[in-house]
PDB file of C-alpha atoms in Angstrom:
ATOM      1  CA  MET A   1      -5.165 -19.726  25.963  1.00 46.00           C
ATOM      2  CA  SER A   2      -8.171 -17.730  24.796  1.00 44.00           C
ATOM      3  CA  SER A   3      -9.543 -16.765  21.408  1.00 46.00           C
ATOM      4  CA  PHE A   4     -12.168 -14.369  20.125  1.00 43.00           C
ATOM      5  CA  LEU A   5     -13.252 -13.091  16.726  1.00 47.00           C
ATOM      6  CA  GLN A   6     -13.780  -9.423  16.012  1.00 51.00           C
ATOM      7  CA  LYS A   7     -13.449  -6.713  13.414  1.00 51.00           C
ATOM      8  CA  PRO A   8     -10.456  -4.394  13.725  1.00 53.00           C
ATOM      9  CA  ASN A   9     -11.157  -0.996  15.294  1.00 52.00           C
ATOM     10  CA  ILE A  10      -9.862   1.349  12.627  1.00 51.00           C
ATOM     11  CA  GLY A  11      -9.623   4.988  13.689  1.00 51.00           C
ATOM     12  CA  GLY A  12      -9.930   8.046  11.499  1.00 50.00           C
ATOM     13  CA  ASP A  13      -6.190   8.723  11.528  1.00 54.00           C
ATOM     14  CA  CYS A  14      -5.513   5.243  10.172  1.00 53.00           C
ATOM     15  CA  LEU A  15      -8.210   5.572   7.513  1.00 50.00           C
ATOM     16  CA  ARG A  16      -6.490   8.720   6.258  1.00 54.00           C
ATOM     17  CA  THR A  17      -3.242   6.736   6.069  1.00 55.00           C
ATOM     18  CA  LEU A  18      -4.669   3.983   3.868  1.00 60.00           C
ATOM     19  CA  GLU A  19      -4.671   4.079   0.095  1.00 56.00           C
ATOM     20  CA  GLY A  20      -8.266   2.873  -0.056  1.00 56.00           C
ATOM     21  CA  LYS A  21      -7.489  -0.521  -1.599  1.00 56.00           C
ATOM     22  CA  VAL A  22      -8.889  -2.694   1.215  1.00 55.00           C
ATOM     23  CA  ASP A  23     -12.584  -3.439   1.760  1.00 57.00           C
ATOM     24  CA  LEU A  24     -12.722  -3.097   5.541  1.00 59.00           C
ATOM     25  CA  SER A  25     -16.224  -4.583   5.692  1.00 62.00           C
ATOM     26  CA  ASN A  26     -14.726  -7.991   4.854  1.00 66.00           C
ATOM     27  CA  TRP A  27     -11.618  -7.771   7.075  1.00 74.00           C
ATOM     28  CA  LYS A  28     -11.920 -10.056  10.099  1.00 81.00           C
ATOM     29  CA  MET A  29      -9.455 -11.193  12.725  1.00 87.00           C
ATOM     30  CA  ASP A  30      -9.128 -13.839  15.395  1.00 90.00           C
ATOM     31  CA  ILE A  31      -7.190 -12.923  18.537  1.00 92.00           C
ATOM     32  CA  ILE A  32      -5.465 -15.741  20.432  1.00 93.00           C
ATOM     33  CA  VAL A  33      -3.764 -15.147  23.786  1.00 94.00           C
ATOM     34  CA  SER A  34      -0.860 -17.273  25.043  1.00 94.00           C
ATOM     35  CA  SER A  35      -0.212 -18.331  28.619  1.00 93.00           C
ATOM     36  CA  ASP A  36       2.830 -16.019  28.614  1.00 92.00           C
ATOM     37  CA  GLY A  37       0.822 -12.992  27.440  1.00 93.00           C
ATOM     38  CA  THR A  38       1.869 -13.134  23.795  1.00 95.00           C
ATOM     39  CA  THR A  39      -1.105 -12.302  21.561  1.00 96.00           C
ATOM     40  CA  LYS A  40      -1.486 -13.640  18.030  1.00 96.00           C
ATOM     41  CA  PHE A  41      -3.749 -11.933  15.492  1.00 95.00           C
ATOM     42  CA  ARG A  42      -5.053 -14.091  12.639  1.00 94.00           C
ATOM     43  CA  HIS A  43      -6.294 -11.738   9.939  1.00 93.00           C
ATOM     44  CA  LYS A  44      -8.681 -12.969   7.253  1.00 91.00           C
ATOM     45  CA  LEU A  45      -8.033 -10.848   4.181  1.00 91.00           C
ATOM     46  CA  VAL A  46     -10.707  -9.836   1.713  1.00 86.00           C
ATOM     47  CA  ASP A  47      -9.707 -12.633  -0.686  1.00 89.00           C
ATOM     48  CA  GLY A  48      -9.937 -15.245   2.075  1.00 91.00           C
ATOM     49  CA  LEU A  49      -6.193 -15.615   2.690  1.00 94.00           C
ATOM     50  CA  MET A  50      -4.957 -15.719   6.278  1.00 94.00           C
ATOM     51  CA  ILE A  51      -1.994 -13.835   7.702  1.00 96.00           C
ATOM     52  CA  GLU A  52      -0.706 -13.614  11.252  1.00 96.00           C
ATOM     53  CA  SER A  53       0.907 -10.907  13.358  1.00 97.00           C
ATOM     54  CA  VAL A  54       1.952 -10.907  16.999  1.00 97.00           C
ATOM     55  CA  VAL A  55       2.060  -8.664  20.075  1.00 97.00           C
ATOM     56  CA  ILE A  56       5.074  -9.748  22.130  1.00 97.00           C
ATOM     57  CA  PRO A  57       5.322  -8.554  25.755  1.00 95.00           C
ATOM     58  CA  LEU A  58       8.935  -8.451  26.881  1.00 92.00           C
ATOM     59  CA  ARG A  59      10.233  -9.031  30.396  1.00 84.00           C
ATOM     60  CA  ASP A  60      11.211  -5.403  30.961  1.00 86.00           C
ATOM     61  CA  GLY A  61       7.663  -4.186  30.308  1.00 90.00           C
ATOM     62  CA  LYS A  62       8.368  -3.231  26.719  1.00 95.00           C
ATOM     63  CA  ILE A  63       6.103  -4.331  23.870  1.00 97.00           C
ATOM     64  CA  CYS A  64       7.155  -5.518  20.418  1.00 97.00           C
ATOM     65  CA  LEU A  65       4.762  -5.683  17.454  1.00 98.00           C
ATOM     66  CA  CYS A  66       5.622  -8.303  14.817  1.00 98.00           C
ATOM     67  CA  LEU A  67       4.277  -7.757  11.282  1.00 98.00           C
ATOM     68  CA  SER A  68       3.922 -10.003   8.236  1.00 98.00           C
ATOM     69  CA  SER A  69       4.906  -8.802   4.762  1.00 98.00           C
ATOM     70  CA  GLN A  70       3.520 -11.630   2.593  1.00 98.00           C
ATOM     71  CA  ALA A  71       0.769 -14.235   2.692  1.00 97.00           C
ATOM     72  CA  GLY A  72       2.872 -17.379   2.828  1.00 96.00           C
ATOM     73  CA  CYS A  73       6.498 -17.437   1.687  1.00 97.00           C
ATOM     74  CA  SER A  74       8.357 -18.667  -1.380  1.00 97.00           C
ATOM     75  CA  LEU A  75      11.665 -19.475   0.326  1.00 97.00           C
ATOM     76  CA  ARG A  76      10.755 -22.798   1.973  1.00 96.00           C
ATOM     77  CA  CYS A  77      13.325 -22.717   4.775  1.00 97.00           C
ATOM     78  CA  VAL A  78      13.160 -26.218   6.230  1.00 96.00           C
ATOM     79  CA  PHE A  79      12.696 -24.998   9.805  1.00 96.00           C
ATOM     80  CA  CYS A  80       9.839 -22.564   9.120  1.00 96.00           C
ATOM     81  CA  VAL A  81       6.115 -23.364   9.055  1.00 94.00           C
ATOM     82  CA  THR A  82       5.200 -20.316   6.961  1.00 94.00           C
ATOM     83  CA  GLY A  83       6.767 -21.570   3.741  1.00 90.00           C
ATOM     84  CA  LYS A  84       5.380 -25.106   3.777  1.00 90.00           C
ATOM     85  CA  GLU A  85       2.568 -24.151   1.357  1.00 88.00           C
ATOM     86  CA  GLY A  86       4.564 -21.603  -0.628  1.00 95.00           C
ATOM     87  CA  LEU A  87       3.785 -17.988  -1.434  1.00 97.00           C
ATOM     88  CA  PHE A  88       0.221 -16.845  -2.079  1.00 97.00           C
ATOM     89  CA  ARG A  89       0.959 -13.154  -2.666  1.00 97.00           C
ATOM     90  CA  ASP A  90       2.583  -9.966  -1.402  1.00 98.00           C
ATOM     91  CA  LEU A  91       0.719  -7.860   1.121  1.00 97.00           C
ATOM     92  CA  THR A  92      -0.216  -4.332   0.124  1.00 95.00           C
ATOM     93  CA  HIS A  93       0.851  -1.255   2.067  1.00 94.00           C
ATOM     94  CA  ASP A  94      -2.675  -1.062   3.521  1.00 91.00           C
ATOM     95  CA  GLU A  95      -2.646  -4.697   4.652  1.00 94.00           C
ATOM     96  CA  ILE A  96       0.636  -4.149   6.475  1.00 96.00           C
ATOM     97  CA  ILE A  97      -0.631  -0.979   8.165  1.00 93.00           C
ATOM     98  CA  LEU A  98      -3.954  -2.590   9.147  1.00 91.00           C
ATOM     99  CA  GLN A  99      -2.042  -5.300  11.039  1.00 93.00           C
ATOM    100  CA  LEU A 100      -0.187  -2.575  12.896  1.00 94.00           C
ATOM    101  CA  GLU A 101      -3.346  -0.593  13.624  1.00 89.00           C
ATOM    102  CA  ALA A 102      -5.176  -3.620  15.035  1.00 90.00           C
ATOM    103  CA  MET A 103      -2.322  -4.471  17.393  1.00 93.00           C
ATOM    104  CA  TRP A 104      -1.646  -0.861  18.387  1.00 92.00           C
ATOM    105  CA  ASP A 105      -5.313  -0.416  19.273  1.00 88.00           C
ATOM    106  CA  HIS A 106      -5.248  -3.666  21.266  1.00 91.00           C
ATOM    107  CA  ILE A 107      -2.401  -2.570  23.572  1.00 94.00           C
ATOM    108  CA  LYS A 108      -3.760   0.930  24.331  1.00 91.00           C
ATOM    109  CA  PRO A 109      -3.101   2.945  26.464  1.00 93.00           C
ATOM    110  CA  LYS A 110       0.385   1.447  26.138  1.00 94.00           C
ATOM    111  CA  THR A 111       2.450   2.001  23.015  1.00 94.00           C
ATOM    112  CA  PRO A 112       4.965  -0.288  21.300  1.00 97.00           C
ATOM    113  CA  THR A 113       8.664   0.131  21.972  1.00 97.00           C
ATOM    114  CA  SER A 114       9.736  -1.786  18.853  1.00 97.00           C
ATOM    115  CA  ILE A 115       8.221  -2.968  15.581  1.00 98.00           C
ATOM    116  CA  VAL A 116       9.668  -5.888  13.626  1.00 98.00           C
ATOM    117  CA  PHE A 117       8.971  -7.315  10.182  1.00 98.00           C
ATOM    118  CA  MET A 118       9.629 -10.877  11.336  1.00 97.00           C
ATOM    119  CA  GLY A 119       6.272 -12.477  10.666  1.00 96.00           C
ATOM    120  CA  MET A 120       5.183 -14.292   7.515  1.00 97.00           C
ATOM    121  CA  GLY A 121       7.074 -13.760   4.269  1.00 98.00           C
ATOM    122  CA  GLU A 122      10.357 -12.288   3.045  1.00 98.00           C
ATOM    123  CA  PRO A 123      10.159  -8.489   3.409  1.00 99.00           C
ATOM    124  CA  LEU A 124      12.858  -7.739   0.836  1.00 99.00           C
ATOM    125  CA  LEU A 125      10.845  -9.617  -1.811  1.00 99.00           C
ATOM    126  CA  ASN A 126       7.946  -7.224  -1.168  1.00 99.00           C
ATOM    127  CA  TYR A 127      10.352  -4.343  -1.094  1.00 99.00           C
ATOM    128  CA  ASP A 128       8.300  -1.367  -2.266  1.00 98.00           C
ATOM    129  CA  ASN A 129       5.330  -2.022   0.019  1.00 98.00           C
ATOM    130  CA  VAL A 130       7.552  -2.656   3.043  1.00 99.00           C
ATOM    131  CA  ILE A 131       9.532   0.554   2.479  1.00 98.00           C
ATOM    132  CA  LYS A 132       6.292   2.468   1.985  1.00 97.00           C
ATOM    133  CA  ALA A 133       4.887   1.008   5.224  1.00 97.00           C
ATOM    134  CA  ILE A 134       8.049   1.959   7.142  1.00 98.00           C
ATOM    135  CA  ARG A 135       7.667   5.536   5.909  1.00 97.00           C
ATOM    136  CA  THR A 136       4.035   5.584   7.016  1.00 94.00           C
ATOM    137  CA  ILE A 137       4.971   4.262  10.464  1.00 96.00           C
ATOM    138  CA  ASN A 138       7.683   6.926  10.757  1.00 96.00           C
ATOM    139  CA  ASP A 139       5.573   9.821   9.433  1.00 93.00           C
ATOM    140  CA  ARG A 140       5.126  12.462  12.158  1.00 91.00           C
ATOM    141  CA  LYS A 141       1.535  13.091  11.048  1.00 87.00           C
ATOM    142  CA  ARG A 142       0.699   9.388  11.251  1.00 89.00           C
ATOM    143  CA  TYR A 143       2.388   7.019  13.730  1.00 90.00           C
ATOM    144  CA  ASN A 144       5.492   9.130  14.442  1.00 93.00           C
ATOM    145  CA  PHE A 145       7.480   5.998  15.292  1.00 96.00           C
ATOM    146  CA  ALA A 146      11.260   6.258  14.982  1.00 96.00           C
ATOM    147  CA  GLU A 147      12.771   4.209  12.156  1.00 96.00           C
ATOM    148  CA  HIS A 148      15.688   3.041  14.311  1.00 96.00           C
ATOM    149  CA  LYS A 149      13.132   1.196  16.467  1.00 97.00           C
ATOM    150  CA  ILE A 150      11.955  -0.797  13.434  1.00 98.00           C
ATOM    151  CA  THR A 151      13.768  -3.986  12.386  1.00 98.00           C
ATOM    152  CA  VAL A 152      13.303  -5.880   9.135  1.00 98.00           C
ATOM    153  CA  SER A 153      14.415  -9.517   8.996  1.00 98.00           C
ATOM    154  CA  THR A 154      15.615 -11.076   5.748  1.00 99.00           C
ATOM    155  CA  ALA A 155      16.676 -14.564   4.742  1.00 98.00           C
ATOM    156  CA  GLY A 156      19.471 -12.888   2.803  1.00 97.00           C
ATOM    157  CA  VAL A 157      18.221 -11.280  -0.413  1.00 98.00           C
ATOM    158  CA  ALA A 158      21.716  -9.995  -1.111  1.00 98.00           C
ATOM    159  CA  ASP A 159      20.915  -7.608  -3.950  1.00 97.00           C
ATOM    160  CA  ARG A 160      18.512  -5.617  -1.738  1.00 98.00           C
ATOM    161  CA  ILE A 161      20.690  -5.241   1.375  1.00 98.00           C
ATOM    162  CA  VAL A 162      22.444  -2.013   0.364  1.00 98.00           C
ATOM    163  CA  ASP A 163      19.245  -0.606  -1.198  1.00 98.00           C
ATOM    164  CA  PHE A 164      17.493  -1.101   2.123  1.00 98.00           C
ATOM    165  CA  GLY A 165      20.313   0.605   3.991  1.00 97.00           C
ATOM    166  CA  ASN A 166      20.062   3.641   1.723  1.00 97.00           C
ATOM    167  CA  ASP A 167      16.269   3.852   1.415  1.00 98.00           C
ATOM    168  CA  CYS A 168      15.407   3.969   5.127  1.00 97.00           C
ATOM    169  CA  ASN A 169      16.927   4.125   8.601  1.00 96.00           C
ATOM    170  CA  ALA A 170      15.344   0.946   9.945  1.00 98.00           C
ATOM    171  CA  LYS A 171      17.587  -1.847  11.185  1.00 98.00           C
ATOM    172  CA  LEU A 172      18.274  -5.005   9.200  1.00 98.00           C
ATOM    173  CA  ALA A 173      18.492  -8.506  10.662  1.00 98.00           C
ATOM    174  CA  ILE A 174      19.875 -11.293   8.492  1.00 98.00           C
ATOM    175  CA  SER A 175      18.816 -14.872   9.177  1.00 98.00           C
ATOM    176  CA  LEU A 176      22.166 -16.609   8.740  1.00 98.00           C
ATOM    177  CA  ASN A 177      21.973 -19.873  10.732  1.00 99.00           C
ATOM    178  CA  SER A 178      25.286 -21.258   9.486  1.00 98.00           C
ATOM    179  CA  ALA A 179      28.668 -20.016   8.332  1.00 98.00           C
ATOM    180  CA  ASP A 180      28.946 -23.030   6.007  1.00 98.00           C
ATOM    181  CA  ASP A 181      27.432 -22.728   2.520  1.00 98.00           C
ATOM    182  CA  LYS A 182      26.420 -26.363   2.126  1.00 98.00           C
ATOM    183  CA  ARG A 183      24.730 -26.516   5.500  1.00 98.00           C
ATOM    184  CA  ARG A 184      23.025 -23.170   4.991  1.00 98.00           C
ATOM    185  CA  SER A 185      21.745 -24.312   1.589  1.00 98.00           C
ATOM    186  CA  ASP A 186      20.290 -27.418   3.221  1.00 98.00           C
ATOM    187  CA  LEU A 187      18.489 -25.245   5.784  1.00 98.00           C
ATOM    188  CA  MET A 188      17.662 -22.328   3.491  1.00 98.00           C
ATOM    189  CA  PRO A 189      17.388 -23.007  -0.262  1.00 98.00           C
ATOM    190  CA  ILE A 190      17.748 -19.273  -0.972  1.00 98.00           C
ATOM    191  CA  ASN A 191      21.457 -19.732  -0.219  1.00 98.00           C
ATOM    192  CA  ARG A 192      21.858 -21.409  -3.612  1.00 98.00           C
ATOM    193  CA  LYS A 193      21.032 -18.037  -5.190  1.00 97.00           C
ATOM    194  CA  HIS A 194      22.349 -15.658  -2.526  1.00 98.00           C
ATOM    195  CA  ASP A 195      25.262 -17.462  -0.897  1.00 98.00           C
ATOM    196  CA  ILE A 196      27.152 -16.436   2.219  1.00 98.00           C
ATOM    197  CA  GLU A 197      29.926 -14.692   0.291  1.00 98.00           C
ATOM    198  CA  ALA A 198      27.388 -12.533  -1.561  1.00 98.00           C
ATOM    199  CA  ILE A 199      25.545 -11.663   1.644  1.00 98.00           C
ATOM    200  CA  ILE A 200      28.686 -10.741   3.568  1.00 98.00           C
ATOM    201  CA  SER A 201      29.996  -8.697   0.638  1.00 98.00           C
ATOM    202  CA  GLU A 202      26.812  -6.604   0.627  1.00 98.00           C
ATOM    203  CA  CYS A 203      26.772  -6.333   4.420  1.00 97.00           C
ATOM    204  CA  LYS A 204      30.205  -4.707   4.318  1.00 96.00           C
ATOM    205  CA  LYS A 205      28.663  -1.925   2.182  1.00 97.00           C
ATOM    206  CA  PHE A 206      25.671  -1.421   4.490  1.00 97.00           C
ATOM    207  CA  PRO A 207      25.562   2.051   6.118  1.00 95.00           C
ATOM    208  CA  VAL A 208      25.921   1.340   9.842  1.00 91.00           C
ATOM    209  CA  SER A 209      25.957   3.745  12.790  1.00 90.00           C
ATOM    210  CA  ARG A 210      26.052   3.591  16.576  1.00 85.00           C
ATOM    211  CA  ARG A 211      22.288   3.063  16.657  1.00 85.00           C
ATOM    212  CA  ARG A 212      22.175   0.932  13.546  1.00 92.00           C
ATOM    213  CA  LEU A 213      24.368  -2.142  13.704  1.00 93.00           C
ATOM    214  CA  LEU A 214      23.616  -5.073  11.441  1.00 97.00           C
ATOM    215  CA  MET A 215      22.005  -7.988  13.242  1.00 98.00           C
ATOM    216  CA  PHE A 216      22.555 -11.634  12.422  1.00 98.00           C
ATOM    217  CA  GLU A 217      19.989 -14.186  13.558  1.00 98.00           C
ATOM    218  CA  TYR A 218      21.239 -17.671  14.250  1.00 99.00           C
ATOM    219  CA  ILE A 219      18.649 -20.367  14.951  1.00 98.00           C
ATOM    220  CA  MET A 220      20.277 -23.159  16.939  1.00 98.00           C
ATOM    221  CA  PHE A 221      19.603 -26.755  15.923  1.00 98.00           C
ATOM    222  CA  LYS A 222      20.843 -29.666  17.996  1.00 98.00           C
ATOM    223  CA  GLY A 223      23.785 -31.406  16.335  1.00 97.00           C
ATOM    224  CA  VAL A 224      23.500 -29.314  13.175  1.00 98.00           C
ATOM    225  CA  ASN A 225      25.051 -25.884  13.744  1.00 98.00           C
ATOM    226  CA  ASP A 226      25.760 -25.639  17.467  1.00 98.00           C
ATOM    227  CA  SER A 227      29.338 -26.887  17.909  1.00 98.00           C
ATOM    228  CA  THR A 228      32.376 -24.931  19.057  1.00 98.00           C
ATOM    229  CA  LYS A 229      33.669 -25.198  15.491  1.00 98.00           C
ATOM    230  CA  ASP A 230      30.442 -23.596  14.235  1.00 98.00           C
ATOM    231  CA  ALA A 231      30.836 -20.729  16.708  1.00 98.00           C
ATOM    232  CA  ASP A 232      34.427 -20.140  15.620  1.00 98.00           C
ATOM    233  CA  ALA A 233      33.430 -20.121  11.940  1.00 98.00           C
ATOM    234  CA  LEU A 234      30.652 -17.612  12.636  1.00 99.00           C
ATOM    235  CA  ALA A 235      32.989 -15.331  14.582  1.00 98.00           C
ATOM    236  CA  GLU A 236      35.527 -15.431  11.754  1.00 98.00           C
ATOM    237  CA  LEU A 237      32.831 -14.603   9.194  1.00 98.00           C
ATOM    238  CA  LEU A 238      31.546 -11.568  11.106  1.00 98.00           C
ATOM    239  CA  LYS A 239      34.805 -10.206  12.516  1.00 95.00           C
ATOM    240  CA  ASP A 240      34.972  -7.208  10.157  1.00 94.00           C
ATOM    241  CA  ILE A 241      31.272  -6.262  10.288  1.00 95.00           C
ATOM    242  CA  PRO A 242      29.893  -3.926  13.013  1.00 94.00           C
ATOM    243  CA  SER A 243      27.129  -6.230  14.160  1.00 94.00           C
ATOM    244  CA  LEU A 244      25.494  -8.260  16.873  1.00 97.00           C
ATOM    245  CA  VAL A 245      24.231 -11.839  16.898  1.00 98.00           C
ATOM    246  CA  ASN A 246      20.879 -13.052  18.209  1.00 98.00           C
ATOM    247  CA  LEU A 247      20.916 -16.757  19.075  1.00 98.00           C
ATOM    248  CA  ILE A 248      17.444 -18.289  18.745  1.00 98.00           C
ATOM    249  CA  PRO A 249      16.784 -21.762  20.175  1.00 96.00           C
ATOM    250  CA  PHE A 250      14.730 -23.568  17.504  1.00 96.00           C
ATOM    251  CA  ASN A 251      10.996 -23.669  18.174  1.00 94.00           C
ATOM    252  CA  GLU A 252      10.102 -27.293  17.470  1.00 94.00           C
ATOM    253  CA  HIS A 253       6.946 -28.082  15.478  1.00 92.00           C
ATOM    254  CA  PRO A 254       5.415 -31.108  13.698  1.00 91.00           C
ATOM    255  CA  TYR A 255       6.554 -30.020  10.225  1.00 91.00           C
ATOM    256  CA  SER A 256      10.275 -30.437  10.955  1.00 93.00           C
ATOM    257  CA  ASP A 257      12.471 -33.206  12.372  1.00 95.00           C
ATOM    258  CA  LEU A 258      15.014 -30.675  13.606  1.00 96.00           C
ATOM    259  CA  CYS A 259      15.495 -30.292  17.368  1.00 97.00           C
ATOM    260  CA  ARG A 260      16.458 -27.295  19.463  1.00 97.00           C
ATOM    261  CA  SER A 261      19.924 -27.106  20.972  1.00 98.00           C
ATOM    262  CA  ASP A 262      20.228 -27.799  24.685  1.00 98.00           C
ATOM    263  CA  PRO A 263      20.277 -24.631  26.852  1.00 97.00           C
ATOM    264  CA  ASP A 264      23.822 -25.273  28.072  1.00 98.00           C
ATOM    265  CA  VAL A 265      25.005 -25.611  24.462  1.00 98.00           C
ATOM    266  CA  VAL A 266      23.341 -22.304  23.524  1.00 98.00           C
ATOM    267  CA  LEU A 267      25.055 -20.629  26.472  1.00 98.00           C
ATOM    268  CA  MET A 268      28.411 -22.159  25.494  1.00 98.00           C
ATOM    269  CA  PHE A 269      27.943 -20.879  21.938  1.00 99.00           C
ATOM    270  CA  LYS A 270      27.202 -17.375  23.229  1.00 98.00           C
ATOM    271  CA  LYS A 271      30.265 -17.353  25.475  1.00 98.00           C
ATOM    272  CA  ARG A 272      32.454 -18.571  22.620  1.00 98.00           C
ATOM    273  CA  LEU A 273      31.287 -15.756  20.334  1.00 98.00           C
ATOM    274  CA  MET A 274      31.651 -13.163  23.087  1.00 98.00           C
ATOM    275  CA  SER A 275      35.211 -14.325  23.768  1.00 98.00           C
ATOM    276  CA  LYS A 276      36.011 -13.501  20.146  1.00 97.00           C
ATOM    277  CA  GLY A 277      34.570 -10.007  20.348  1.00 97.00           C
ATOM    278  CA  ILE A 278      31.134 -10.701  18.843  1.00 97.00           C
ATOM    279  CA  LYS A 279      28.308  -9.002  20.745  1.00 97.00           C
ATOM    280  CA  THR A 280      25.805 -11.821  21.302  1.00 98.00           C
ATOM    281  CA  PHE A 281      22.354 -12.238  22.856  1.00 98.00           C
ATOM    282  CA  ILE A 282      20.026 -15.186  23.394  1.00 97.00           C
ATOM    283  CA  ARG A 283      16.453 -14.485  22.305  1.00 94.00           C
ATOM    284  CA  GLU A 284      13.750 -15.800  24.587  1.00 90.00           C
ATOM    285  CA  SER A 285      10.981 -17.707  22.813  1.00 90.00           C
ATOM    286  CA  ARG A 286       7.465 -16.377  23.395  1.00 91.00           C
ATOM    287  CA  GLY A 287       4.063 -17.685  22.329  1.00 90.00           C
ATOM    288  CA  GLN A 288       5.055 -21.263  21.531  1.00 91.00           C
ATOM    289  CA  ASP A 289       1.799 -22.683  22.900  1.00 90.00           C
ATOM    290  CA  ILE A 290      -0.243 -20.737  20.318  1.00 91.00           C
ATOM    291  CA  GLY A 291       2.139 -21.128  17.372  1.00 91.00           C
ATOM    292  CA  ALA A 292       3.263 -17.510  17.593  1.00 88.00           C
ATOM    293  CA  ALA A 293       7.002 -17.980  18.177  1.00 87.00           C
ATOM    294  CA  CYS A 294       9.749 -17.526  15.582  1.00 90.00           C
ATOM    295  CA  GLY A 295       9.198 -19.812  12.578  1.00 91.00           C
ATOM    296  CA  MET A 296       5.731 -20.970  13.672  1.00 88.00           C
ATOM    297  CA  LEU A 297       3.329 -18.556  11.927  1.00 89.00           C
ATOM    298  CA  SER A 298       1.061 -20.281   9.430  1.00 86.00           C
ATOM    299  CA  PRO A 299      -1.117 -19.095   6.509  1.00 78.00           C
TER     300      PRO A 299
END
């Protein structure tokens, strides 16, 4: 693990992209490198708040850039570090783009193969700035990065799902984690407002295509949501939605008593879903030793 403090190197093209609402003289960042090559950027914003973003090297040589959309988070999912102190504020368009610029500059001469809004915050609760940032990233005169290579993750803000599908061509990933309303509400309090029925109803209206299937993220907790019965319920829930499932072994941390499912259980769960026609993948955790893995980013 290594760490060093520096100012972001902001090029002229990026400066022309910004709306001029960030004082770059006060923007600082700490770069922390994991033993597996994952790199976490801790950005100190002009008002002193901290946000984090991550460069994730993948096994096939591809590179994923993970962006935050808010400082903190209001949703307080019990498995996520980000929400433990609540929401401080939305990030501006410029603050989202500056994260991207810092990471893009860091990986040069390589370029990212995917960009995900899976860092701190709920992107669909900072809707306008996230959509604006996606358009900037896609703009041929700016980053010229294809929208279908961008994925936005949501805890399930049901009344924004169809809007998102119509307003851009980026992919949408829904953090589901259970097909049972009571259990999902225990894990994710947002389910009391946007329950599974509401989410699935909106997902069925989402404009999908061959390159744009809906994704459902399913964090696996030992003894909580990882049984054969849970797999069958999930398959039944998703059977009529063109989609794929990403299984994510829980990244354990001191702020939660939950435990990750055993590897053989995760594999069983995948095979069960696949046998029922659900395209399923297991996501490899990266950057755990520096608190950069899924659910571990902290304000």
